[in-house]
Every structure is written in C-alpha cells, then in structure tokens.
Amino acid sequence: MPIKEVDKIWMNGKLVDWKDAKIHVLTHALHYGSGVFEGIRCYKTDRGPAVFRLREHMKRLENSAKIYMKEIPYSVDELCKATKDLIKANKLDACYIRPIAYRGYGEMGLNPTNAPVDVTIAVWPWGTYLGEDGLKNGIRAKISSFQRISPNILPSGAKASGQYINSILAKLEALDTGYDEAILLDSRGFVSEGPGENLFMVKDGIIYTPPEHASILAGITRDAVMKMARDMGYEVKEIDITRGMLYLADEAWFTGTAAELTPIREIDGRKIGKPGPITKKLQEKFFDTVKGKVKEYEDWLDYV
Ligand code: PPE
C-alpha cells in the first residue's frame, strides 16, 4: 500500500521533516530484523482525533522489547505523549500510527547488545487494509502452506520486525494463488491467525477464536471485540480450532488495527457467505466505538 506523505516524523525525541527521517544502510535492524513495532489507529470523532487504546499498544511495544532484551529509552507515557504531539503537528484527524524501536547503527553481528536502540514514530493516512469491498462484502482466504512461527522458534506475542518475514511468505502465497488473505495454522496444525490479523468464527451462535497458545499475537482489536461480544450477550470461546471447523463456520472475520473487522466470505473454496448477523453487529459496534459514539467504551479512546 503506497504511503501518503505528511509533514513530520518523530525521531528519538525530535520532530523532523518527513524527507529527513533517514537511517544508515548498516542499521542493525535492516539486516537482522531486530526492531519491535506497533500499529495503532487514530480515528476522527466529534471531539477531534482520538487514538484507539494507545497505552495498551505502547505497553505491548515495551513487552515486545523486553522479550528481545531491549530497553526502550522512553517510557510508555512519553511515547503516548509523543504520538499525540505528532498527530497535532501533522494536523491529521485520522491516521495510522507506526512506532518502531530498533537496533540502530554502530554494531554488526548477531549480538545486538551494543547497538543503540533508536525510536521513531510515523503517522500517515491509511485507508482500509483489505479494501473497501472486503470490509463490506468479505474477503476470500486461503490456508497457508507456511506454518505460523511456533513458540520455540519465535515468540508470537512479540511484534518484532523479523517475525513478519513469516507473514510475508504467507501473504505472497495467498495473493499468488488468487486469494485476498492467508490463514496460518500453528505447528500443531490448529488455526492460528492471518499474517497481520486475528481470526474469529461463529458456529451455532457461539463465537470462537484461537487461544494465545496457538502462536497468535494477542491482538488489541481481538481483545476489544471479545469484550464487546460478551457485553452483547454472546458466548466467546478461546479454544483450538481445526481447519474443518473453519470450513463449516456460519460466519468468520479477521480483526486487527489495520484490518479493523473484515468479514471472510470464503475459505479454501468453501463458501462461508455474505457477512452474517453477528459479524455485522460487531462491525457496527466496533466502528461506533472507535468514532467515540459508545459511552461504555469511552476509556478506550485517547483524545489528541
Ligand atoms: N496478528 C498479527 C500477526 C498482527 O500483525 C496483528 C496486527 C494482529 C494479529 C492484530 O493485532 P491488533 O492490531 O493489536 O489488533 N498487525 C498490524 C500490522 C499490519 C501490517 O500490515 O503492517 C496492524 O494491524 O497494525
């Protein structure tokens, strides 16, 4: 997806011009994927721009860094404030937010401990991740021949740059075979998640989603959707899902910051169908929530 340029980028505590936000080719993270990052969205509301669950995202960034034994030289509070200052400086009313804390320039080789940790935050307008049509009518997904990273290969709970090579392989395969998105299974053969989204399915009125031990990234959107669904009276089960269960789902959808809540209308040639009633209800609740229209979930919004 092409990047829409804006004015400023936050780099190690300073606002720099978009075109000057550059790094050296020998940056450690470029070679070894030693960055940890986040994807966050800011939505337009009646009370001005609001960031969805900003603190939780920055906290997850800190946790990803901890897994990789990396100290981010800014606190969660400082990163939240920097994000809001940056949105103001760019005069945006809605945007995608991409913080990254990466091993910078100064050391090569696999021991990263002496390479500096640089932090940048970029914001830019980013529309629908899987297309407007996908959001409305659902997308076609294919179970990947690539397995999701297993716990003793890479910790799926860390949102680290290098881990996305696995996602890229799955994404490329899905696109190459004419599908919109991939679904990865974990090393045990159970359903895990999409390359950049969590997955939900509905069967006989009950909502199912893979548990954290199925090599998922515990999505913040996933958490929000589970809470909203339970508050609406639905039963939500975090249990291991087989591909056979998926094929027979009444409804299915992906969740993610970028993907928001995107319905799935077909999996491996098996028709799931048009977005169903539960999908639609939750999608509507989600978009109302992020736009500040739901009192119950007001505290998920951080007004800029
Ligand atoms: N699983 C993975 C592997 C993942 O990357 C994401 C977010 C999720 C689940 C959903 O997590 P959450 O955003 O907290 O609900 N993927 C981010 C990056 C996507 C990209 O293409 O880049 C995102 O959605 O921002």
mmCIF file of C-alpha atoms and ligand atoms in Angstrom:
data_model
loop_
_atom_site.group_PDB
_atom_site.id
_atom_site.type_symbol
_atom_site.label_atom_id
_atom_site.label_comp_id
_atom_site.label_asym_id
_atom_site.label_seq_id
_atom_site.Cartn_x
_atom_site.Cartn_y
_atom_site.Cartn_z
ATOM 1 C CA MET A 1 0.000 0.000 0.000
ATOM 2 C CA PRO A 2 1.544 3.317 -1.027
ATOM 3 C CA ILE A 3 2.461 5.639 1.838
ATOM 4 C CA LYS A 4 0.835 9.062 1.932
ATOM 5 C CA GLU A 5 3.439 11.602 2.993
ATOM 6 C CA VAL A 6 2.781 14.031 5.793
ATOM 7 C CA ASP A 7 4.889 16.779 7.315
ATOM 8 C CA LYS A 8 6.772 15.444 10.318
ATOM 9 C CA ILE A 9 8.133 12.245 11.833
ATOM 10 C CA TRP A 10 9.171 11.796 15.465
ATOM 11 C CA MET A 11 12.762 10.527 15.680
ATOM 12 C CA ASN A 12 14.473 9.945 19.010
ATOM 13 C CA GLY A 13 12.587 12.757 20.691
ATOM 14 C CA LYS A 14 12.607 15.313 17.876
ATOM 15 C CA LEU A 15 10.156 16.202 15.132
ATOM 16 C CA VAL A 16 11.982 16.028 11.817
ATOM 17 C CA ASP A 17 10.801 16.718 8.290
ATOM 18 C CA TRP A 18 9.368 13.667 6.520
ATOM 19 C CA LYS A 19 12.119 13.653 3.892
ATOM 20 C CA ASP A 20 14.871 13.837 6.514
ATOM 21 C CA ALA A 21 13.709 10.817 8.515
ATOM 22 C CA LYS A 22 16.533 8.621 7.216
ATOM 23 C CA ILE A 23 18.862 5.964 8.604
ATOM 24 C CA HIS A 24 22.164 4.353 7.587
ATOM 25 C CA VAL A 25 22.259 1.199 5.413
ATOM 26 C CA LEU A 26 24.221 -0.543 8.150
ATOM 27 C CA THR A 27 21.404 -0.136 10.643
ATOM 28 C CA HIS A 28 21.315 -3.396 12.619
ATOM 29 C CA ALA A 29 17.548 -3.869 12.240
ATOM 30 C CA LEU A 30 17.711 -3.642 8.449
ATOM 31 C CA HIS A 31 19.988 -6.679 8.367
ATOM 32 C CA TYR A 32 18.605 -8.776 11.206
ATOM 33 C CA GLY A 33 15.014 -7.611 11.720
ATOM 34 C CA SER A 34 15.857 -6.519 15.249
ATOM 35 C CA GLY A 35 13.107 -3.967 15.591
ATOM 36 C CA VAL A 36 9.898 -4.091 17.588
ATOM 37 C CA PHE A 37 6.951 -2.114 16.372
ATOM 38 C CA GLU A 38 3.280 -1.309 16.756
ATOM 39 C CA GLY A 39 0.356 -0.465 14.514
ATOM 40 C CA ILE A 40 -2.181 1.897 16.054
ATOM 41 C CA ARG A 41 -5.087 3.843 14.616
ATOM 42 C CA CYS A 42 -6.342 7.325 15.303
ATOM 43 C CA TYR A 43 -9.966 7.971 14.339
ATOM 44 C CA LYS A 44 -11.925 11.097 13.595
ATOM 45 C CA THR A 45 -14.569 11.767 16.246
ATOM 46 C CA ASP A 46 -16.923 14.630 17.109
ATOM 47 C CA ARG A 47 -14.439 15.640 19.798
ATOM 48 C CA GLY A 48 -11.470 15.670 17.440
ATOM 49 C CA PRO A 49 -8.947 12.930 16.651
ATOM 50 C CA ALA A 50 -8.833 10.030 19.125
ATOM 51 C CA VAL A 51 -6.298 7.216 19.342
ATOM 52 C CA PHE A 52 -7.728 3.746 19.994
ATOM 53 C CA ARG A 53 -6.141 2.015 23.008
ATOM 54 C CA LEU A 54 -2.894 3.964 22.686
ATOM 55 C CA ARG A 55 -1.481 2.960 26.077
ATOM 56 C CA GLU A 56 -2.116 -0.741 25.519
ATOM 57 C CA HIS A 57 -0.255 -0.571 22.216
ATOM 58 C CA MET A 58 2.725 1.239 23.745
ATOM 59 C CA LYS A 59 2.722 -1.239 26.616
ATOM 60 C CA ARG A 60 2.811 -4.093 24.091
ATOM 61 C CA LEU A 61 5.741 -2.352 22.370
ATOM 62 C CA GLU A 62 7.559 -2.329 25.696
ATOM 63 C CA ASN A 63 6.750 -6.017 26.207
ATOM 64 C CA SER A 64 7.999 -6.933 22.730
ATOM 65 C CA ALA A 65 11.241 -5.095 23.570
ATOM 66 C CA LYS A 66 11.522 -6.992 26.849
ATOM 67 C CA ILE A 67 11.311 -10.328 25.046
ATOM 68 C CA TYR A 68 14.216 -9.237 22.836
ATOM 69 C CA MET A 69 16.148 -7.921 25.873
ATOM 70 C CA LYS A 70 15.991 -4.404 24.574
ATOM 71 C CA GLU A 71 15.494 -1.308 26.671
ATOM 72 C CA ILE A 72 13.402 1.412 25.036
ATOM 73 C CA PRO A 73 14.851 4.745 26.173
ATOM 74 C CA TYR A 74 11.358 6.303 26.526
ATOM 75 C CA SER A 75 8.561 5.451 28.917
ATOM 76 C CA VAL A 76 5.084 4.386 27.811
ATOM 77 C CA ASP A 77 3.806 7.810 28.913
ATOM 78 C CA GLU A 78 6.453 9.606 26.885
ATOM 79 C CA LEU A 79 5.643 7.540 23.803
ATOM 80 C CA CYS A 80 1.910 8.249 24.197
ATOM 81 C CA LYS A 81 2.555 11.969 24.515
ATOM 82 C CA ALA A 82 4.945 11.941 21.538
ATOM 83 C CA THR A 83 2.272 10.224 19.435
ATOM 84 C CA LYS A 84 -0.357 12.807 20.235
ATOM 85 C CA ASP A 85 2.074 15.705 19.682
ATOM 86 C CA LEU A 86 2.978 14.221 16.309
ATOM 87 C CA ILE A 87 -0.652 13.908 15.214
ATOM 88 C CA LYS A 88 -1.203 17.539 16.208
ATOM 89 C CA ALA A 89 1.930 18.685 14.392
ATOM 90 C CA ASN A 90 0.725 16.976 11.218
ATOM 91 C CA LYS A 91 -2.813 18.346 11.636
ATOM 92 C CA LEU A 92 -4.344 14.930 10.951
ATOM 93 C CA ASP A 93 -7.828 13.980 12.068
ATOM 94 C CA ALA A 94 -7.414 10.281 11.334
ATOM 95 C CA CYS A 95 -4.286 8.241 10.689
ATOM 96 C CA TYR A 96 -2.328 5.042 11.161
ATOM 97 C CA ILE A 97 0.476 5.229 13.707
ATOM 98 C CA ARG A 98 3.687 3.215 13.404
ATOM 99 C CA PRO A 99 6.125 3.375 16.318
ATOM 100 C CA ILE A 100 9.291 1.298 15.986
ATOM 101 C CA ALA A 101 12.144 0.730 18.428
ATOM 102 C CA TYR A 102 15.020 -0.764 16.516
ATOM 103 C CA ARG A 103 18.676 -1.611 16.856
ATOM 104 C CA GLY A 104 20.423 1.217 15.082
ATOM 105 C CA TYR A 105 23.828 1.929 13.584
ATOM 106 C CA GLY A 106 27.082 1.083 15.309
ATOM 107 C CA GLU A 107 27.465 -2.683 15.575
ATOM 108 C CA MET A 108 27.155 -5.594 13.173
ATOM 109 C CA GLY A 109 26.809 -9.249 14.026
ATOM 110 C CA LEU A 110 24.179 -11.157 15.875
ATOM 111 C CA ASN A 111 24.910 -9.820 19.326
ATOM 112 C CA PRO A 112 22.779 -6.698 19.349
ATOM 113 C CA THR A 113 23.521 -5.557 22.894
ATOM 114 C CA ASN A 114 25.915 -2.775 21.944
ATOM 115 C CA ALA A 115 23.873 -1.428 19.033
ATOM 116 C CA PRO A 116 21.885 1.652 20.038
ATOM 117 C CA VAL A 117 18.093 1.460 20.374
ATOM 118 C CA ASP A 118 16.554 4.141 18.182
ATOM 119 C CA VAL A 119 12.889 5.014 18.328
ATOM 120 C CA THR A 120 10.745 6.611 15.672
ATOM 121 C CA ILE A 121 7.030 7.237 15.319
ATOM 122 C CA ALA A 122 5.444 7.880 11.950
ATOM 123 C CA VAL A 123 1.830 8.734 11.175
ATOM 124 C CA TRP A 124 0.069 8.821 7.842
ATOM 125 C CA PRO A 125 -3.463 8.415 6.487
ATOM 126 C CA TRP A 126 -4.123 4.729 5.847
ATOM 127 C CA GLY A 127 -7.465 3.571 4.462
ATOM 128 C CA THR A 128 -8.945 0.086 4.602
ATOM 129 C CA TYR A 129 -6.365 -2.698 4.812
ATOM 130 C CA LEU A 130 -8.162 -5.364 2.796
ATOM 131 C CA GLY A 131 -10.149 -2.983 0.578
ATOM 132 C CA GLU A 132 -13.486 -1.154 0.948
ATOM 133 C CA ASP A 133 -15.230 -4.033 -0.781
ATOM 134 C CA GLY A 134 -13.626 -6.524 1.607
ATOM 135 C CA LEU A 135 -14.837 -4.593 4.610
ATOM 136 C CA LYS A 136 -18.358 -4.556 3.239
ATOM 137 C CA ASN A 137 -18.742 -7.904 1.487
ATOM 138 C CA GLY A 138 -15.974 -10.028 2.937
ATOM 139 C CA ILE A 139 -12.724 -11.411 1.576
ATOM 140 C CA ARG A 140 -11.521 -14.793 0.321
ATOM 141 C CA ALA A 141 -8.923 -16.501 2.490
ATOM 142 C CA LYS A 142 -6.649 -19.490 1.940
ATOM 143 C CA ILE A 143 -4.974 -21.714 4.484
ATOM 144 C CA SER A 144 -1.281 -21.206 4.010
ATOM 145 C CA SER A 145 1.265 -23.893 3.330
ATOM 146 C CA PHE A 146 3.529 -21.844 5.598
ATOM 147 C CA GLN A 147 3.161 -22.574 9.286
ATOM 148 C CA ARG A 148 2.878 -19.828 11.862
ATOM 149 C CA ILE A 149 6.079 -19.414 13.907
ATOM 150 C CA SER A 150 5.992 -21.807 16.862
ATOM 151 C CA PRO A 151 6.798 -20.832 20.474
ATOM 152 C CA ASN A 152 10.346 -22.189 20.469
ATOM 153 C CA ILE A 153 11.190 -20.647 17.118
ATOM 154 C CA LEU A 154 9.937 -17.111 17.712
ATOM 155 C CA PRO A 155 7.582 -15.845 20.404
ATOM 156 C CA SER A 156 4.411 -14.891 18.545
ATOM 157 C CA GLY A 157 3.486 -12.472 21.316
ATOM 158 C CA ALA A 158 6.347 -10.183 20.341
ATOM 159 C CA LYS A 159 5.622 -7.808 17.497
ATOM 160 C CA ALA A 160 9.146 -7.904 16.098
ATOM 161 C CA SER A 161 10.111 -6.848 12.583
ATOM 162 C CA GLY A 162 11.943 -10.062 11.682
ATOM 163 C CA GLN A 163 8.931 -12.189 12.582
ATOM 164 C CA TYR A 164 6.988 -10.630 9.730
ATOM 165 C CA ILE A 165 9.032 -12.491 7.140
ATOM 166 C CA ASN A 166 6.800 -15.453 8.038
ATOM 167 C CA SER A 167 3.720 -13.301 7.435
ATOM 168 C CA ILE A 168 5.093 -12.034 4.126
ATOM 169 C CA LEU A 169 5.591 -15.569 2.803
ATOM 170 C CA ALA A 170 2.007 -16.464 3.684
ATOM 171 C CA LYS A 171 0.641 -13.227 2.223
ATOM 172 C CA LEU A 172 2.540 -13.651 -1.047
ATOM 173 C CA GLU A 173 1.338 -17.220 -1.420
ATOM 174 C CA ALA A 174 -2.286 -16.225 -0.827
ATOM 175 C CA LEU A 175 -2.121 -13.392 -3.372
ATOM 176 C CA ASP A 176 -0.244 -15.537 -5.875
ATOM 177 C CA THR A 177 -2.979 -18.171 -5.756
ATOM 178 C CA GLY A 178 -5.712 -15.596 -6.282
ATOM 179 C CA TYR A 179 -6.893 -15.160 -2.676
ATOM 180 C CA ASP A 180 -7.058 -11.951 -0.670
ATOM 181 C CA GLU A 181 -5.523 -13.181 2.554
ATOM 182 C CA ALA A 182 -3.850 -16.160 4.230
ATOM 183 C CA ILE A 183 -4.795 -18.114 7.355
ATOM 184 C CA LEU A 184 -1.842 -19.754 9.080
ATOM 185 C CA LEU A 185 -2.015 -22.919 11.155
ATOM 186 C CA ASP A 186 0.230 -23.374 14.176
ATOM 187 C CA SER A 187 2.895 -26.075 14.476
ATOM 188 C CA ARG A 188 0.285 -28.467 15.956
ATOM 189 C CA GLY A 189 -1.989 -27.987 12.960
ATOM 190 C CA PHE A 190 -4.582 -25.796 14.655
ATOM 191 C CA VAL A 191 -5.800 -22.483 13.284
ATOM 192 C CA SER A 192 -3.595 -19.597 14.396
ATOM 193 C CA GLU A 193 -4.199 -16.267 12.657
ATOM 194 C CA GLY A 194 -3.758 -14.215 9.499
ATOM 195 C CA PRO A 195 -0.399 -12.680 8.539
ATOM 196 C CA GLY A 196 -1.432 -9.465 10.292
ATOM 197 C CA GLU A 197 -4.830 -10.215 11.790
ATOM 198 C CA ASN A 198 -6.536 -12.373 14.393
ATOM 199 C CA LEU A 199 -9.336 -14.679 13.370
ATOM 200 C CA PHE A 200 -12.831 -15.333 14.687
ATOM 201 C CA MET A 201 -15.543 -17.761 13.606
ATOM 202 C CA VAL A 202 -19.161 -18.364 14.565
ATOM 203 C CA LYS A 203 -20.910 -21.721 14.796
ATOM 204 C CA ASP A 204 -24.476 -22.099 16.062
ATOM 205 C CA GLY A 205 -24.429 -18.668 17.682
ATOM 206 C CA ILE A 206 -21.186 -19.207 19.619
ATOM 207 C CA ILE A 207 -18.096 -17.159 18.796
ATOM 208 C CA TYR A 208 -14.738 -18.947 18.648
ATOM 209 C CA THR A 209 -11.208 -17.574 18.394
ATOM 210 C CA PRO A 210 -7.819 -19.332 18.698
ATOM 211 C CA PRO A 211 -6.207 -19.074 22.153
ATOM 212 C CA GLU A 212 -2.878 -17.373 22.874
ATOM 213 C CA HIS A 213 -1.077 -20.739 22.850
ATOM 214 C CA ALA A 214 -1.978 -21.136 19.154
ATOM 215 C CA SER A 215 1.004 -18.905 18.245
ATOM 216 C CA ILE A 216 -1.048 -15.755 17.826
ATOM 217 C CA LEU A 217 -0.241 -12.166 18.553
ATOM 218 C CA ALA A 218 -2.796 -11.333 21.234
ATOM 219 C CA GLY A 219 -4.422 -8.531 19.307
ATOM 220 C CA ILE A 220 -5.783 -5.451 20.989
ATOM 221 C CA THR A 221 -8.649 -5.399 18.492
ATOM 222 C CA ARG A 222 -9.265 -9.085 19.300
ATOM 223 C CA ASP A 223 -9.489 -8.185 22.960
ATOM 224 C CA ALA A 224 -11.886 -5.313 22.220
ATOM 225 C CA VAL A 225 -14.102 -7.483 20.011
ATOM 226 C CA MET A 226 -14.242 -10.279 22.612
ATOM 227 C CA LYS A 227 -15.285 -7.755 25.261
ATOM 228 C CA MET A 228 -17.916 -6.167 23.027
ATOM 229 C CA ALA A 229 -19.295 -9.581 22.041
ATOM 230 C CA ARG A 230 -19.534 -10.738 25.659
ATOM 231 C CA ASP A 231 -21.169 -7.447 26.657
ATOM 232 C CA MET A 232 -23.720 -8.044 23.896
ATOM 233 C CA GLY A 233 -24.512 -11.405 25.479
ATOM 234 C CA TYR A 234 -22.625 -13.737 23.150
ATOM 235 C CA GLU A 235 -20.595 -16.643 24.383
ATOM 236 C CA VAL A 236 -16.962 -16.326 23.242
ATOM 237 C CA LYS A 237 -14.693 -19.356 23.448
ATOM 238 C CA GLU A 238 -10.928 -19.228 23.133
ATOM 239 C CA ILE A 239 -10.299 -22.791 22.019
ATOM 240 C CA ASP A 240 -8.229 -24.669 19.455
ATOM 241 C CA ILE A 241 -9.911 -24.564 16.065
ATOM 242 C CA THR A 242 -9.329 -27.063 13.262
ATOM 243 C CA ARG A 243 -9.481 -26.222 9.578
ATOM 244 C CA GLY A 244 -12.518 -28.474 9.293
ATOM 245 C CA MET A 245 -14.339 -26.346 11.843
ATOM 246 C CA LEU A 246 -13.425 -23.257 9.830
ATOM 247 C CA TYR A 247 -14.830 -24.747 6.619
ATOM 248 C CA LEU A 248 -18.170 -25.275 8.368
ATOM 249 C CA ALA A 249 -18.312 -21.882 10.087
ATOM 250 C CA ASP A 250 -21.535 -19.880 9.839
ATOM 251 C CA GLU A 251 -19.552 -16.647 9.923
ATOM 252 C CA ALA A 252 -15.875 -15.665 10.099
ATOM 253 C CA TRP A 253 -13.867 -12.477 10.268
ATOM 254 C CA PHE A 254 -10.413 -11.031 10.822
ATOM 255 C CA THR A 255 -9.587 -8.374 13.397
ATOM 256 C CA GLY A 256 -6.592 -6.073 13.576
ATOM 257 C CA THR A 257 -5.659 -2.454 13.842
ATOM 258 C CA ALA A 258 -5.085 -2.218 10.111
ATOM 259 C CA ALA A 259 -7.764 -4.765 9.100
ATOM 260 C CA GLU A 260 -10.288 -3.441 11.665
ATOM 261 C CA LEU A 261 -13.094 -6.017 11.416
ATOM 262 C CA THR A 262 -13.038 -7.596 7.970
ATOM 263 C CA PRO A 263 -15.517 -10.381 7.180
ATOM 264 C CA ILE A 264 -14.327 -13.589 5.496
ATOM 265 C CA ARG A 265 -16.699 -14.917 2.855
ATOM 266 C CA GLU A 266 -14.769 -17.949 1.609
ATOM 267 C CA ILE A 267 -12.025 -20.229 2.930
ATOM 268 C CA ASP A 268 -10.184 -22.636 0.594
ATOM 269 C CA GLY A 269 -13.060 -22.635 -1.869
ATOM 270 C CA ARG A 270 -15.632 -23.359 0.852
ATOM 271 C CA LYS A 271 -18.290 -20.701 0.965
ATOM 272 C CA ILE A 272 -18.894 -19.003 4.302
ATOM 273 C CA GLY A 273 -21.199 -16.487 2.699
ATOM 274 C CA LYS A 274 -22.054 -12.832 2.970
ATOM 275 C CA PRO A 275 -21.211 -11.123 6.289
ATOM 276 C CA GLY A 276 -23.646 -12.646 8.794
ATOM 277 C CA PRO A 277 -25.690 -11.006 11.561
ATOM 278 C CA ILE A 278 -23.087 -11.346 14.345
ATOM 279 C CA THR A 279 -20.297 -10.091 12.083
ATOM 280 C CA LYS A 280 -22.393 -7.091 11.108
ATOM 281 C CA LYS A 281 -23.445 -6.265 14.667
ATOM 282 C CA LEU A 282 -19.881 -6.401 15.945
ATOM 283 C CA GLN A 283 -18.524 -4.469 12.996
ATOM 284 C CA GLU A 284 -21.049 -1.727 13.610
ATOM 285 C CA LYS A 285 -20.269 -1.655 17.340
ATOM 286 C CA PHE A 286 -16.563 -1.521 16.587
ATOM 287 C CA PHE A 287 -16.827 1.421 14.201
ATOM 288 C CA ASP A 288 -19.205 3.263 16.536
ATOM 289 C CA THR A 289 -16.755 2.697 19.383
ATOM 290 C CA VAL A 290 -13.677 3.988 17.595
ATOM 291 C CA LYS A 291 -15.646 7.019 16.461
ATOM 292 C CA GLY A 292 -16.470 7.823 20.099
ATOM 293 C CA LYS A 293 -20.172 7.026 19.834
ATOM 294 C CA VAL A 294 -20.297 4.335 22.521
ATOM 295 C CA LYS A 295 -20.220 5.610 26.123
ATOM 296 C CA GLU A 296 -19.405 2.173 27.530
ATOM 297 C CA TYR A 297 -16.039 2.079 25.800
ATOM 298 C CA GLU A 298 -15.092 5.751 26.074
ATOM 299 C CA ASP A 299 -11.960 4.897 28.037
ATOM 300 C CA TRP A 300 -10.515 3.099 25.020
ATOM 301 C CA LEU A 301 -10.129 6.453 23.305
ATOM 302 C CA ASP A 302 -7.303 8.839 23.933
ATOM 303 C CA TYR A 303 -8.278 12.236 22.559
ATOM 304 C CA VAL A 304 -5.449 14.111 20.845
HETATM 305 N N1 PPE B 1 -1.706 -10.790 14.442
HETATM 306 C C1 PPE B 1 -0.636 -10.261 13.796
HETATM 307 C C2 PPE B 1 0.418 -11.181 13.306
HETATM 308 C C3 PPE B 1 -0.574 -8.882 13.591
HETATM 309 O O1 PPE B 1 0.475 -8.379 12.953
HETATM 310 C C4 PPE B 1 -1.615 -8.055 14.040
HETATM 311 C C5 PPE B 1 -1.559 -6.574 13.811
HETATM 312 C C6 PPE B 1 -2.698 -8.645 14.727
HETATM 313 C C7 PPE B 1 -2.700 -10.017 14.910
HETATM 314 C C8 PPE B 1 -3.810 -7.820 15.298
HETATM 315 O O2 PPE B 1 -3.364 -7.099 16.416
HETATM 316 P P1 PPE B 1 -4.032 -5.716 16.865
HETATM 317 O O3 PPE B 1 -3.651 -4.708 15.838
HETATM 318 O O4 PPE B 1 -3.435 -5.444 18.195
HETATM 319 O O5 PPE B 1 -5.479 -5.951 16.920
HETATM 320 N N2 PPE B 1 -0.935 -6.183 12.589
HETATM 321 C C9 PPE B 1 -0.502 -4.828 12.407
HETATM 322 C C10 PPE B 1 0.413 -4.684 11.213
HETATM 323 C C11 PPE B 1 -0.195 -4.899 9.887
HETATM 324 C C12 PPE B 1 0.760 -4.556 8.761
HETATM 325 O O6 PPE B 1 0.473 -4.943 7.625
HETATM 326 O O7 PPE B 1 1.762 -3.883 8.997
HETATM 327 C C13 PPE B 1 -1.674 -3.861 12.351
HETATM 328 O O8 PPE B 1 -2.807 -4.268 12.151
HETATM 329 O O9 PPE B 1 -1.430 -2.670 12.525
#
